[in-house]
């Protein structure tokens, strides 16, 4: 990865942090996307102390203004983007709104991913061999796109919002691959992993998760593989469960839904 520039969102903890560590060790220049600049800077310091190349990019993927600022700064400072890892994600117990008024899970896990990819697409297109890794989840299998209530104003549950957002990530990745064959894009379930994402659970369940699930370094393995392998370009638009290229849920294979979601996202992001 020497000479490659990689941007990872949500690189301050869990799978994103371990992916950043692993890719920096492989020689990449790693841009740490962090909503908390203090924690982001401490990741950068850690990597630099090991002689690796890293820098901070402050970005809140739930805020379209923050995404726009971060993408502009990135493009001003970097002539290339080899890998965009859209990793930042949440499960939110209670329904709340992003700074732009979108339901927070939808804004963070889906709209932010789309907005950042759109903003950096010219740079990705200008970088030979670039690719996008969208961190999805096997939770998409229980997801349903609620076309009449995408932001779940009714019957909200944290899991319902999460599963829908990850199904949307898979559909959008599939449609992106059709529309942009020159930039491979993959959706990946990193495995069920012990990270802060489970802080939404009651404390006894969090303790159990910490004991039984594998550590974040294991969740980074499939992401690093998709970020670095040369033999997967023909799998653009596919869903990976860990290292395996597998069929996602049937709902993630509906081309009409993929197009509809694409159009919805274009409208939602150009309306602001
Ligand atoms: N852990 C699992 O079992 C599992 C399974 C399937 C998929 N995933 C996916 O893996 C990805 C990484 O999650 P994780 O498990 O590593 O959880 P995590 O430890 O909670 O890490 C999530 C990262 O996303 C960042 N983030 C959250 N909201 C953000 C925002 N608005 N703007 C910028 N960054 C934001 C967090 O920043 P802070 O540090 O500031 O909170 C953190 O760095 C997520 O997309 C998740 O859905 C995880």
PDB file of C-alpha atoms and ligand atoms in Angstrom:
ATOM      1  CA  UNK A   1       0.000   0.000   0.000  1.00  0.00           C
ATOM      2  CA  UNK A   2       3.016   2.297  -0.109  1.00  0.00           C
ATOM      3  CA  UNK A   3       2.042   5.471  -1.954  1.00  0.00           C
ATOM      4  CA  UNK A   4      -1.687   4.808  -1.500  1.00  0.00           C
ATOM      5  CA  UNK A   5      -3.950   7.247   0.314  1.00  0.00           C
ATOM      6  CA  UNK A   6      -6.797   5.758   2.325  1.00  0.00           C
ATOM      7  CA  UNK A   7      -9.591   7.673   4.043  1.00  0.00           C
ATOM      8  CA  UNK A   8     -11.459   5.832   6.803  1.00  0.00           C
ATOM      9  CA  UNK A   9     -14.477   7.362   8.502  1.00  0.00           C
ATOM     10  CA  UNK A  10     -15.088   6.487  12.132  1.00  0.00           C
ATOM     11  CA  UNK A  11     -11.434   5.619  12.622  1.00  0.00           C
ATOM     12  CA  UNK A  12     -11.386   6.542  16.315  1.00  0.00           C
ATOM     13  CA  UNK A  13     -12.616   3.232  17.661  1.00  0.00           C
ATOM     14  CA  UNK A  14     -13.511  -0.363  16.910  1.00  0.00           C
ATOM     15  CA  UNK A  15     -13.237  -1.744  13.400  1.00  0.00           C
ATOM     16  CA  UNK A  16     -12.329   1.599  11.797  1.00  0.00           C
ATOM     17  CA  UNK A  17      -9.448   2.157  14.211  1.00  0.00           C
ATOM     18  CA  UNK A  18      -8.091  -1.360  13.678  1.00  0.00           C
ATOM     19  CA  UNK A  19      -8.428  -0.992   9.902  1.00  0.00           C
ATOM     20  CA  UNK A  20      -6.468   2.267  10.107  1.00  0.00           C
ATOM     21  CA  UNK A  21      -3.732   0.598  12.161  1.00  0.00           C
ATOM     22  CA  UNK A  22      -3.497  -2.343   9.758  1.00  0.00           C
ATOM     23  CA  UNK A  23      -3.474  -0.243   6.579  1.00  0.00           C
ATOM     24  CA  UNK A  24      -0.884   2.149   8.022  1.00  0.00           C
ATOM     25  CA  UNK A  25       1.304  -0.850   8.871  1.00  0.00           C
ATOM     26  CA  UNK A  26       1.017  -1.908   5.228  1.00  0.00           C
ATOM     27  CA  UNK A  27       2.475   1.456   4.214  1.00  0.00           C
ATOM     28  CA  UNK A  28      -0.652   3.437   3.284  1.00  0.00           C
ATOM     29  CA  UNK A  29      -1.009   7.110   4.091  1.00  0.00           C
ATOM     30  CA  UNK A  30      -4.060   6.854   6.332  1.00  0.00           C
ATOM     31  CA  UNK A  31      -6.442   9.748   6.773  1.00  0.00           C
ATOM     32  CA  UNK A  32      -8.259   9.361  10.078  1.00  0.00           C
ATOM     33  CA  UNK A  33     -11.848  10.527   9.653  1.00  0.00           C
ATOM     34  CA  UNK A  34     -13.013  11.538  13.124  1.00  0.00           C
ATOM     35  CA  UNK A  35     -15.893  13.550  14.484  1.00  0.00           C
ATOM     36  CA  UNK A  36     -13.913  14.162  17.681  1.00  0.00           C
ATOM     37  CA  UNK A  37     -10.661  15.876  16.631  1.00  0.00           C
ATOM     38  CA  UNK A  38      -8.948  15.228  19.975  1.00  0.00           C
ATOM     39  CA  UNK A  39      -9.485  11.474  19.743  1.00  0.00           C
ATOM     40  CA  UNK A  40      -8.672  11.539  16.041  1.00  0.00           C
ATOM     41  CA  UNK A  41      -5.391  13.361  16.748  1.00  0.00           C
ATOM     42  CA  UNK A  42      -4.419  10.760  19.314  1.00  0.00           C
ATOM     43  CA  UNK A  43      -4.830   8.006  16.675  1.00  0.00           C
ATOM     44  CA  UNK A  44      -2.681  10.050  14.279  1.00  0.00           C
ATOM     45  CA  UNK A  45      -0.032  10.509  17.006  1.00  0.00           C
ATOM     46  CA  UNK A  46      -0.015   6.785  17.726  1.00  0.00           C
ATOM     47  CA  UNK A  47       0.531   5.878  14.073  1.00  0.00           C
ATOM     48  CA  UNK A  48       3.177   8.553  13.512  1.00  0.00           C
ATOM     49  CA  UNK A  49       5.024   7.433  16.640  1.00  0.00           C
ATOM     50  CA  UNK A  50       5.388   4.070  14.924  1.00  0.00           C
ATOM     51  CA  UNK A  51       6.890   5.782  11.870  1.00  0.00           C
ATOM     52  CA  UNK A  52       3.681   5.415   9.854  1.00  0.00           C
ATOM     53  CA  UNK A  53       1.948   8.019   7.735  1.00  0.00           C
ATOM     54  CA  UNK A  54      -1.298   9.429   9.059  1.00  0.00           C
ATOM     55  CA  UNK A  55      -3.259  12.656   9.305  1.00  0.00           C
ATOM     56  CA  UNK A  56      -6.519  13.851  10.762  1.00  0.00           C
ATOM     57  CA  UNK A  57      -9.662  14.813   8.865  1.00  0.00           C
ATOM     58  CA  UNK A  58     -12.383  16.175  11.090  1.00  0.00           C
ATOM     59  CA  UNK A  59     -15.703  14.910   9.793  1.00  0.00           C
ATOM     60  CA  UNK A  60     -19.130  14.293  11.245  1.00  0.00           C
ATOM     61  CA  UNK A  61     -20.823  12.032   8.727  1.00  0.00           C
ATOM     62  CA  UNK A  62     -24.240  12.868  10.177  1.00  0.00           C
ATOM     63  CA  UNK A  63     -23.811  16.493   9.077  1.00  0.00           C
ATOM     64  CA  UNK A  64     -23.935  17.392   5.403  1.00  0.00           C
ATOM     65  CA  UNK A  65     -22.116  20.675   6.041  1.00  0.00           C
ATOM     66  CA  UNK A  66     -19.317  18.841   7.837  1.00  0.00           C
ATOM     67  CA  UNK A  67     -19.046  16.328   4.985  1.00  0.00           C
ATOM     68  CA  UNK A  68     -18.857  19.130   2.447  1.00  0.00           C
ATOM     69  CA  UNK A  69     -16.138  20.935   4.424  1.00  0.00           C
ATOM     70  CA  UNK A  70     -14.137  17.766   4.969  1.00  0.00           C
ATOM     71  CA  UNK A  71     -14.357  16.674   1.332  1.00  0.00           C
ATOM     72  CA  UNK A  72     -13.257  20.132   0.149  1.00  0.00           C
ATOM     73  CA  UNK A  73     -10.303  20.087   2.548  1.00  0.00           C
ATOM     74  CA  UNK A  74      -9.380  16.574   1.493  1.00  0.00           C
ATOM     75  CA  UNK A  75      -9.502  17.435  -2.213  1.00  0.00           C
ATOM     76  CA  UNK A  76      -7.428  20.584  -1.650  1.00  0.00           C
ATOM     77  CA  UNK A  77      -4.716  18.632   0.179  1.00  0.00           C
ATOM     78  CA  UNK A  78      -4.614  15.379  -1.794  1.00  0.00           C
ATOM     79  CA  UNK A  79      -4.114  14.679  -5.483  1.00  0.00           C
ATOM     80  CA  UNK A  80      -5.389  11.092  -5.088  1.00  0.00           C
ATOM     81  CA  UNK A  81      -7.717   8.864  -3.087  1.00  0.00           C
ATOM     82  CA  UNK A  82      -6.993   5.166  -3.482  1.00  0.00           C
ATOM     83  CA  UNK A  83      -9.455   3.763  -0.975  1.00  0.00           C
ATOM     84  CA  UNK A  84     -12.487   5.294   0.695  1.00  0.00           C
ATOM     85  CA  UNK A  85     -13.655   3.198   3.644  1.00  0.00           C
ATOM     86  CA  UNK A  86     -17.138   4.325   4.673  1.00  0.00           C
ATOM     87  CA  UNK A  87     -17.040   2.757   8.119  1.00  0.00           C
ATOM     88  CA  UNK A  88     -18.648   5.191  10.573  1.00  0.00           C
ATOM     89  CA  UNK A  89     -21.890   3.795  11.883  1.00  0.00           C
ATOM     90  CA  UNK A  90     -24.231   3.749  14.851  1.00  0.00           C
ATOM     91  CA  UNK A  91     -27.111   1.919  16.438  1.00  0.00           C
ATOM     92  CA  UNK A  92     -29.285   4.471  18.237  1.00  0.00           C
ATOM     93  CA  UNK A  93     -31.608   3.347  21.020  1.00  0.00           C
ATOM     94  CA  UNK A  94     -33.819   6.419  20.828  1.00  0.00           C
ATOM     95  CA  UNK A  95     -34.973   8.255  17.739  1.00  0.00           C
ATOM     96  CA  UNK A  96     -33.151  11.554  17.313  1.00  0.00           C
ATOM     97  CA  UNK A  97     -32.322  13.923  14.486  1.00  0.00           C
ATOM     98  CA  UNK A  98     -29.112  14.912  12.706  1.00  0.00           C
ATOM     99  CA  UNK A  99     -28.120  18.602  12.352  1.00  0.00           C
ATOM    100  CA  UNK A 100     -29.950  18.537   8.987  1.00  0.00           C
ATOM    101  CA  UNK A 101     -33.126  17.132  10.516  1.00  0.00           C
ATOM    102  CA  UNK A 102     -32.759  13.541   9.296  1.00  0.00           C
ATOM    103  CA  UNK A 103     -33.265  10.546  11.564  1.00  0.00           C
ATOM    104  CA  UNK A 104     -29.786  10.044  13.016  1.00  0.00           C
ATOM    105  CA  UNK A 105     -29.168   6.402  12.011  1.00  0.00           C
ATOM    106  CA  UNK A 106     -30.324   7.084   8.464  1.00  0.00           C
ATOM    107  CA  UNK A 107     -28.174  10.222   8.338  1.00  0.00           C
ATOM    108  CA  UNK A 108     -25.054   8.526   9.730  1.00  0.00           C
ATOM    109  CA  UNK A 109     -25.150   5.067   8.194  1.00  0.00           C
ATOM    110  CA  UNK A 110     -26.680   5.856   4.818  1.00  0.00           C
ATOM    111  CA  UNK A 111     -27.050   9.506   3.774  1.00  0.00           C
ATOM    112  CA  UNK A 112     -23.600  10.433   5.088  1.00  0.00           C
ATOM    113  CA  UNK A 113     -22.005   7.536   3.235  1.00  0.00           C
ATOM    114  CA  UNK A 114     -23.683   8.601   0.000  1.00  0.00           C
ATOM    115  CA  UNK A 115     -22.850  12.289   0.464  1.00  0.00           C
ATOM    116  CA  UNK A 116     -19.174  11.659   1.194  1.00  0.00           C
ATOM    117  CA  UNK A 117     -18.821   9.240  -1.709  1.00  0.00           C
ATOM    118  CA  UNK A 118     -20.466  11.714  -4.075  1.00  0.00           C
ATOM    119  CA  UNK A 119     -18.213  14.528  -2.880  1.00  0.00           C
ATOM    120  CA  UNK A 120     -15.024  12.475  -3.325  1.00  0.00           C
ATOM    121  CA  UNK A 121     -16.031  10.699  -6.526  1.00  0.00           C
ATOM    122  CA  UNK A 122     -14.016  12.976  -8.872  1.00  0.00           C
ATOM    123  CA  UNK A 123     -10.866  12.199  -6.892  1.00  0.00           C
ATOM    124  CA  UNK A 124     -11.641   8.467  -6.831  1.00  0.00           C
ATOM    125  CA  UNK A 125     -12.258   8.537 -10.569  1.00  0.00           C
ATOM    126  CA  UNK A 126      -8.960  10.318 -11.113  1.00  0.00           C
ATOM    127  CA  UNK A 127      -7.011   7.706  -9.127  1.00  0.00           C
ATOM    128  CA  UNK A 128      -6.184   4.525 -11.053  1.00  0.00           C
ATOM    129  CA  UNK A 129      -7.128   1.363  -9.153  1.00  0.00           C
ATOM    130  CA  UNK A 130      -9.219   3.200  -6.551  1.00  0.00           C
ATOM    131  CA  UNK A 131     -12.085   1.513  -4.730  1.00  0.00           C
ATOM    132  CA  UNK A 132     -14.751   2.034  -2.100  1.00  0.00           C
ATOM    133  CA  UNK A 133     -15.428  -0.206   0.884  1.00  0.00           C
ATOM    134  CA  UNK A 134     -18.850   0.360   2.438  1.00  0.00           C
ATOM    135  CA  UNK A 135     -19.176  -1.217   5.855  1.00  0.00           C
ATOM    136  CA  UNK A 136     -22.578  -2.852   5.964  1.00  0.00           C
ATOM    137  CA  UNK A 137     -23.926  -5.546   8.281  1.00  0.00           C
ATOM    138  CA  UNK A 138     -25.633  -8.911   8.231  1.00  0.00           C
ATOM    139  CA  UNK A 139     -28.386  -6.959  10.026  1.00  0.00           C
ATOM    140  CA  UNK A 140     -29.515  -5.903   6.536  1.00  0.00           C
ATOM    141  CA  UNK A 141     -31.138  -9.352   6.319  1.00  0.00           C
ATOM    142  CA  UNK A 142     -33.835  -8.263   8.747  1.00  0.00           C
ATOM    143  CA  UNK A 143     -34.148  -4.857   7.082  1.00  0.00           C
ATOM    144  CA  UNK A 144     -36.990  -3.469   5.048  1.00  0.00           C
ATOM    145  CA  UNK A 145     -37.044  -0.191   3.148  1.00  0.00           C
ATOM    146  CA  UNK A 146     -40.052   1.681   4.561  1.00  0.00           C
ATOM    147  CA  UNK A 147     -40.728   3.723   1.434  1.00  0.00           C
ATOM    148  CA  UNK A 148     -43.601   5.607   2.999  1.00  0.00           C
ATOM    149  CA  UNK A 149     -41.670   6.391   6.196  1.00  0.00           C
ATOM    150  CA  UNK A 150     -37.928   6.127   5.473  1.00  0.00           C
ATOM    151  CA  UNK A 151     -36.948   8.065   8.566  1.00  0.00           C
ATOM    152  CA  UNK A 152     -39.188   5.955  10.804  1.00  0.00           C
ATOM    153  CA  UNK A 153     -41.343   8.633  12.331  1.00  0.00           C
ATOM    154  CA  UNK A 154     -43.708   5.816  13.228  1.00  0.00           C
ATOM    155  CA  UNK A 155     -42.843   2.530  14.913  1.00  0.00           C
ATOM    156  CA  UNK A 156     -39.201   3.485  15.465  1.00  0.00           C
ATOM    157  CA  UNK A 157     -36.856   0.930  16.898  1.00  0.00           C
ATOM    158  CA  UNK A 158     -33.074   1.213  16.964  1.00  0.00           C
ATOM    159  CA  UNK A 159     -32.667  -2.168  15.325  1.00  0.00           C
ATOM    160  CA  UNK A 160     -35.269  -1.441  12.647  1.00  0.00           C
ATOM    161  CA  UNK A 161     -33.459   1.808  11.778  1.00  0.00           C
ATOM    162  CA  UNK A 162     -30.080   0.072  11.752  1.00  0.00           C
ATOM    163  CA  UNK A 163     -31.228  -2.881   9.617  1.00  0.00           C
ATOM    164  CA  UNK A 164     -32.928  -0.565   7.123  1.00  0.00           C
ATOM    165  CA  UNK A 165     -29.842   1.652   6.872  1.00  0.00           C
ATOM    166  CA  UNK A 166     -27.596  -1.332   6.136  1.00  0.00           C
ATOM    167  CA  UNK A 167     -30.019  -2.740   3.558  1.00  0.00           C
ATOM    168  CA  UNK A 168     -29.898   0.719   1.964  1.00  0.00           C
ATOM    169  CA  UNK A 169     -26.074   0.599   1.959  1.00  0.00           C
ATOM    170  CA  UNK A 170     -26.183  -2.708   0.074  1.00  0.00           C
ATOM    171  CA  UNK A 171     -28.741  -1.494  -2.469  1.00  0.00           C
ATOM    172  CA  UNK A 172     -26.884   1.748  -3.035  1.00  0.00           C
ATOM    173  CA  UNK A 173     -23.534  -0.025  -3.431  1.00  0.00           C
ATOM    174  CA  UNK A 174     -25.114  -2.288  -6.046  1.00  0.00           C
ATOM    175  CA  UNK A 175     -26.521   0.651  -7.991  1.00  0.00           C
ATOM    176  CA  UNK A 176     -23.255   2.578  -7.664  1.00  0.00           C
ATOM    177  CA  UNK A 177     -21.392  -0.336  -9.255  1.00  0.00           C
ATOM    178  CA  UNK A 178     -23.742  -0.257 -12.242  1.00  0.00           C
ATOM    179  CA  UNK A 179     -23.415   3.491 -12.706  1.00  0.00           C
ATOM    180  CA  UNK A 180     -19.689   3.798 -12.006  1.00  0.00           C
ATOM    181  CA  UNK A 181     -17.957   0.693 -13.359  1.00  0.00           C
ATOM    182  CA  UNK A 182     -14.581   2.482 -13.213  1.00  0.00           C
ATOM    183  CA  UNK A 183     -14.575   2.640  -9.397  1.00  0.00           C
ATOM    184  CA  UNK A 184     -15.212  -0.748  -7.761  1.00  0.00           C
ATOM    185  CA  UNK A 185     -17.381  -0.588  -4.637  1.00  0.00           C
ATOM    186  CA  UNK A 186     -18.012  -3.338  -2.118  1.00  0.00           C
ATOM    187  CA  UNK A 187     -20.369  -3.776   0.809  1.00  0.00           C
ATOM    188  CA  UNK A 188     -19.037  -5.842   3.680  1.00  0.00           C
ATOM    189  CA  UNK A 189     -20.243  -7.367   6.917  1.00  0.00           C
ATOM    190  CA  UNK A 190     -17.155  -7.345   9.155  1.00  0.00           C
ATOM    191  CA  UNK A 191     -18.543 -10.039  11.475  1.00  0.00           C
ATOM    192  CA  UNK A 192     -20.169  -9.707  14.883  1.00  0.00           C
ATOM    193  CA  UNK A 193     -17.399  -7.947  16.781  1.00  0.00           C
ATOM    194  CA  UNK A 194     -16.933  -6.580  20.306  1.00  0.00           C
ATOM    195  CA  UNK A 195     -16.918  -2.805  19.845  1.00  0.00           C
ATOM    196  CA  UNK A 196     -18.514   0.338  21.233  1.00  0.00           C
ATOM    197  CA  UNK A 197     -21.420  -0.036  18.836  1.00  0.00           C
ATOM    198  CA  UNK A 198     -23.026  -2.320  21.413  1.00  0.00           C
ATOM    199  CA  UNK A 199     -23.120   0.430  24.062  1.00  0.00           C
ATOM    200  CA  UNK A 200     -26.787   0.705  23.175  1.00  0.00           C
ATOM    201  CA  UNK A 201     -27.362  -2.629  24.987  1.00  0.00           C
ATOM    202  CA  UNK A 202     -28.055  -2.991  28.726  1.00  0.00           C
ATOM    203  CA  UNK A 203     -24.815  -3.324  30.720  1.00  0.00           C
ATOM    204  CA  UNK A 204     -25.129  -7.074  31.386  1.00  0.00           C
ATOM    205  CA  UNK A 205     -25.473  -7.682  27.615  1.00  0.00           C
ATOM    206  CA  UNK A 206     -22.507  -5.410  26.908  1.00  0.00           C
ATOM    207  CA  UNK A 207     -20.408  -7.473  29.315  1.00  0.00           C
ATOM    208  CA  UNK A 208     -21.475 -10.650  27.530  1.00  0.00           C
ATOM    209  CA  UNK A 209     -20.688  -9.184  24.105  1.00  0.00           C
ATOM    210  CA  UNK A 210     -17.229  -8.127  25.319  1.00  0.00           C
ATOM    211  CA  UNK A 211     -16.580 -11.683  26.518  1.00  0.00           C
ATOM    212  CA  UNK A 212     -17.930 -13.746  23.621  1.00  0.00           C
ATOM    213  CA  UNK A 213     -17.397 -11.685  20.469  1.00  0.00           C
ATOM    214  CA  UNK A 214     -14.013 -11.405  18.726  1.00  0.00           C
ATOM    215  CA  UNK A 215     -11.976  -8.201  19.042  1.00  0.00           C
ATOM    216  CA  UNK A 216     -12.076  -5.312  16.586  1.00  0.00           C
ATOM    217  CA  UNK A 217      -8.828  -6.427  14.934  1.00  0.00           C
ATOM    218  CA  UNK A 218     -10.754  -9.437  13.573  1.00  0.00           C
ATOM    219  CA  UNK A 219     -13.423  -7.146  12.070  1.00  0.00           C
ATOM    220  CA  UNK A 220     -10.713  -5.187  10.280  1.00  0.00           C
ATOM    221  CA  UNK A 221      -9.490  -8.233   8.330  1.00  0.00           C
ATOM    222  CA  UNK A 222     -12.216  -8.245   5.631  1.00  0.00           C
ATOM    223  CA  UNK A 223     -11.988  -4.477   5.262  1.00  0.00           C
ATOM    224  CA  UNK A 224      -8.236  -4.567   4.762  1.00  0.00           C
ATOM    225  CA  UNK A 225      -8.655  -7.404   2.280  1.00  0.00           C
ATOM    226  CA  UNK A 226     -11.191  -5.442   0.182  1.00  0.00           C
ATOM    227  CA  UNK A 227      -9.013  -2.325   0.430  1.00  0.00           C
ATOM    228  CA  UNK A 228      -5.912  -4.097  -0.828  1.00  0.00           C
ATOM    229  CA  UNK A 229      -6.735  -7.152  -2.994  1.00  0.00           C
ATOM    230  CA  UNK A 230      -6.139  -7.078  -6.702  1.00  0.00           C
ATOM    231  CA  UNK A 231      -8.399 -10.020  -7.539  1.00  0.00           C
ATOM    232  CA  UNK A 232     -11.847  -8.649  -6.677  1.00  0.00           C
ATOM    233  CA  UNK A 233     -12.554  -5.945  -9.281  1.00  0.00           C
ATOM    234  CA  UNK A 234     -15.133  -8.203 -10.967  1.00  0.00           C
ATOM    235  CA  UNK A 235     -17.048  -8.344  -7.670  1.00  0.00           C
ATOM    236  CA  UNK A 236     -17.931  -4.646  -7.693  1.00  0.00           C
ATOM    237  CA  UNK A 237     -21.365  -4.069  -6.183  1.00  0.00           C
ATOM    238  CA  UNK A 238     -21.252  -7.346  -4.295  1.00  0.00           C
ATOM    239  CA  UNK A 239     -21.821  -8.054  -0.625  1.00  0.00           C
ATOM    240  CA  UNK A 240     -19.091  -9.776   1.359  1.00  0.00           C
ATOM    241  CA  UNK A 241     -19.723 -11.614   4.589  1.00  0.00           C
ATOM    242  CA  UNK A 242     -16.262 -11.443   6.075  1.00  0.00           C
ATOM    243  CA  UNK A 243     -13.960 -12.671   3.332  1.00  0.00           C
ATOM    244  CA  UNK A 244     -16.677 -14.422   1.337  1.00  0.00           C
ATOM    245  CA  UNK A 245     -18.498 -12.938  -1.646  1.00  0.00           C
ATOM    246  CA  UNK A 246     -22.050 -14.106  -0.854  1.00  0.00           C
ATOM    247  CA  UNK A 247     -25.618 -13.390  -1.879  1.00  0.00           C
ATOM    248  CA  UNK A 248     -27.149 -10.704   0.323  1.00  0.00           C
ATOM    249  CA  UNK A 249     -30.799 -10.837   1.358  1.00  0.00           C
ATOM    250  CA  UNK A 250     -33.196 -10.995  -1.631  1.00  0.00           C
ATOM    251  CA  UNK A 251     -34.336  -7.467  -0.725  1.00  0.00           C
ATOM    252  CA  UNK A 252     -30.792  -6.243  -1.440  1.00  0.00           C
ATOM    253  CA  UNK A 253     -30.924  -7.651  -4.979  1.00  0.00           C
ATOM    254  CA  UNK A 254     -33.989  -5.748  -6.178  1.00  0.00           C
ATOM    255  CA  UNK A 255     -32.780  -3.530  -8.998  1.00  0.00           C
ATOM    256  CA  UNK A 256     -35.939  -1.420  -8.984  1.00  0.00           C
ATOM    257  CA  UNK A 257     -35.443  -0.656  -5.283  1.00  0.00           C
ATOM    258  CA  UNK A 258     -31.758   0.104  -5.877  1.00  0.00           C
ATOM    259  CA  UNK A 259     -32.664   2.664  -8.562  1.00  0.00           C
ATOM    260  CA  UNK A 260     -35.446   4.136  -6.472  1.00  0.00           C
ATOM    261  CA  UNK A 261     -33.141   4.522  -3.495  1.00  0.00           C
ATOM    262  CA  UNK A 262     -30.467   6.089  -5.697  1.00  0.00           C
ATOM    263  CA  UNK A 263     -32.961   8.662  -6.963  1.00  0.00           C
ATOM    264  CA  UNK A 264     -34.233   9.295  -3.456  1.00  0.00           C
ATOM    265  CA  UNK A 265     -30.671   9.940  -2.184  1.00  0.00           C
ATOM    266  CA  UNK A 266     -29.874  12.251  -5.116  1.00  0.00           C
ATOM    267  CA  UNK A 267     -33.006  14.275  -4.327  1.00  0.00           C
ATOM    268  CA  UNK A 268     -32.403  14.280  -0.571  1.00  0.00           C
ATOM    269  CA  UNK A 269     -28.824  15.474  -1.014  1.00  0.00           C
ATOM    270  CA  UNK A 270     -29.463  18.084  -3.651  1.00  0.00           C
ATOM    271  CA  UNK A 271     -32.429  19.532  -1.770  1.00  0.00           C
ATOM    272  CA  UNK A 272     -30.127  20.930   0.967  1.00  0.00           C
TER     273      UNK A 272
HETATM  274  N1  LIG B   1     -19.364  -4.426  15.759  1.00  0.00           N
HETATM  275  C1  LIG B   1     -20.116  -5.237  15.040  1.00  0.00           C
HETATM  276  O1  LIG B   1     -20.498  -6.353  15.474  1.00  0.00           O
HETATM  277  C2  LIG B   1     -20.538  -4.828  13.648  1.00  0.00           C
HETATM  278  C3  LIG B   1     -21.247  -5.756  12.881  1.00  0.00           C
HETATM  279  C4  LIG B   1     -21.645  -5.393  11.597  1.00  0.00           C
HETATM  280  C5  LIG B   1     -21.326  -4.137  11.123  1.00  0.00           C
HETATM  281  N2  LIG B   1     -20.647  -3.253  11.901  1.00  0.00           N
HETATM  282  C6  LIG B   1     -20.352  -1.930  11.341  1.00  0.00           C
HETATM  283  O2  LIG B   1     -18.991  -1.620  11.521  1.00  0.00           O
HETATM  284  C7  LIG B   1     -18.823  -0.206  11.469  1.00  0.00           C
HETATM  285  C8  LIG B   1     -17.901   0.221  12.592  1.00  0.00           C
HETATM  286  O3  LIG B   1     -18.569   0.015  13.834  1.00  0.00           O
HETATM  287  P1  LIG B   1     -17.846  -0.565  15.130  1.00  0.00           P
HETATM  288  O4  LIG B   1     -18.495  -1.861  15.428  1.00  0.00           O
HETATM  289  O5  LIG B   1     -16.398  -0.489  14.995  1.00  0.00           O
HETATM  290  O6  LIG B   1     -18.410   0.449  16.220  1.00  0.00           O
HETATM  291  P2  LIG B   1     -17.696   1.614  17.067  1.00  0.00           P
HETATM  292  O7  LIG B   1     -16.551   1.082  17.844  1.00  0.00           O
HETATM  293  O8  LIG B   1     -18.805   2.277  17.800  1.00  0.00           O
HETATM  294  O9  LIG B   1     -17.097   2.559  15.947  1.00  0.00           O
HETATM  295  C9  LIG B   1     -17.931   3.397  15.188  1.00  0.00           C
HETATM  296  C10 LIG B   1     -17.107   4.543  14.674  1.00  0.00           C
HETATM  297  O10 LIG B   1     -17.970   5.408  13.932  1.00  0.00           O
HETATM  298  C11 LIG B   1     -17.801   6.719  14.432  1.00  0.00           C
HETATM  299  N3  LIG B   1     -18.999   7.543  14.236  1.00  0.00           N
HETATM  300  C12 LIG B   1     -20.243   7.362  14.703  1.00  0.00           C
HETATM  301  N4  LIG B   1     -21.039   8.375  14.321  1.00  0.00           N
HETATM  302  C13 LIG B   1     -20.253   9.211  13.606  1.00  0.00           C
HETATM  303  C14 LIG B   1     -20.476  10.435  12.945  1.00  0.00           C
HETATM  304  N5  LIG B   1     -21.679  11.046  12.956  1.00  0.00           N
HETATM  305  N6  LIG B   1     -19.461  11.027  12.282  1.00  0.00           N
HETATM  306  C15 LIG B   1     -18.236  10.463  12.270  1.00  0.00           C
HETATM  307  N7  LIG B   1     -17.941   9.297  12.896  1.00  0.00           N
HETATM  308  C16 LIG B   1     -18.952   8.686  13.541  1.00  0.00           C
HETATM  309  C17 LIG B   1     -17.477   6.545  15.896  1.00  0.00           C
HETATM  310  O11 LIG B   1     -16.905   7.730  16.393  1.00  0.00           O
HETATM  311  P3  LIG B   1     -16.807   7.991  17.986  1.00  0.00           P
HETATM  312  O12 LIG B   1     -15.581   7.222  18.402  1.00  0.00           O
HETATM  313  O13 LIG B   1     -16.657   9.466  18.075  1.00  0.00           O
HETATM  314  O14 LIG B   1     -18.067   7.469  18.614  1.00  0.00           O
HETATM  315  C18 LIG B   1     -16.504   5.386  15.807  1.00  0.00           C
HETATM  316  O15 LIG B   1     -15.214   5.843  15.430  1.00  0.00           O
HETATM  317  C19 LIG B   1     -20.222   0.385  11.542  1.00  0.00           C
HETATM  318  O16 LIG B   1     -20.631   0.791  10.256  1.00  0.00           O
HETATM  319  C20 LIG B   1     -21.066  -0.785  12.020  1.00  0.00           C
HETATM  320  O17 LIG B   1     -22.413  -0.672  11.602  1.00  0.00           O
HETATM  321  C21 LIG B   1     -20.235  -3.572  13.150  1.00  0.00           C
END
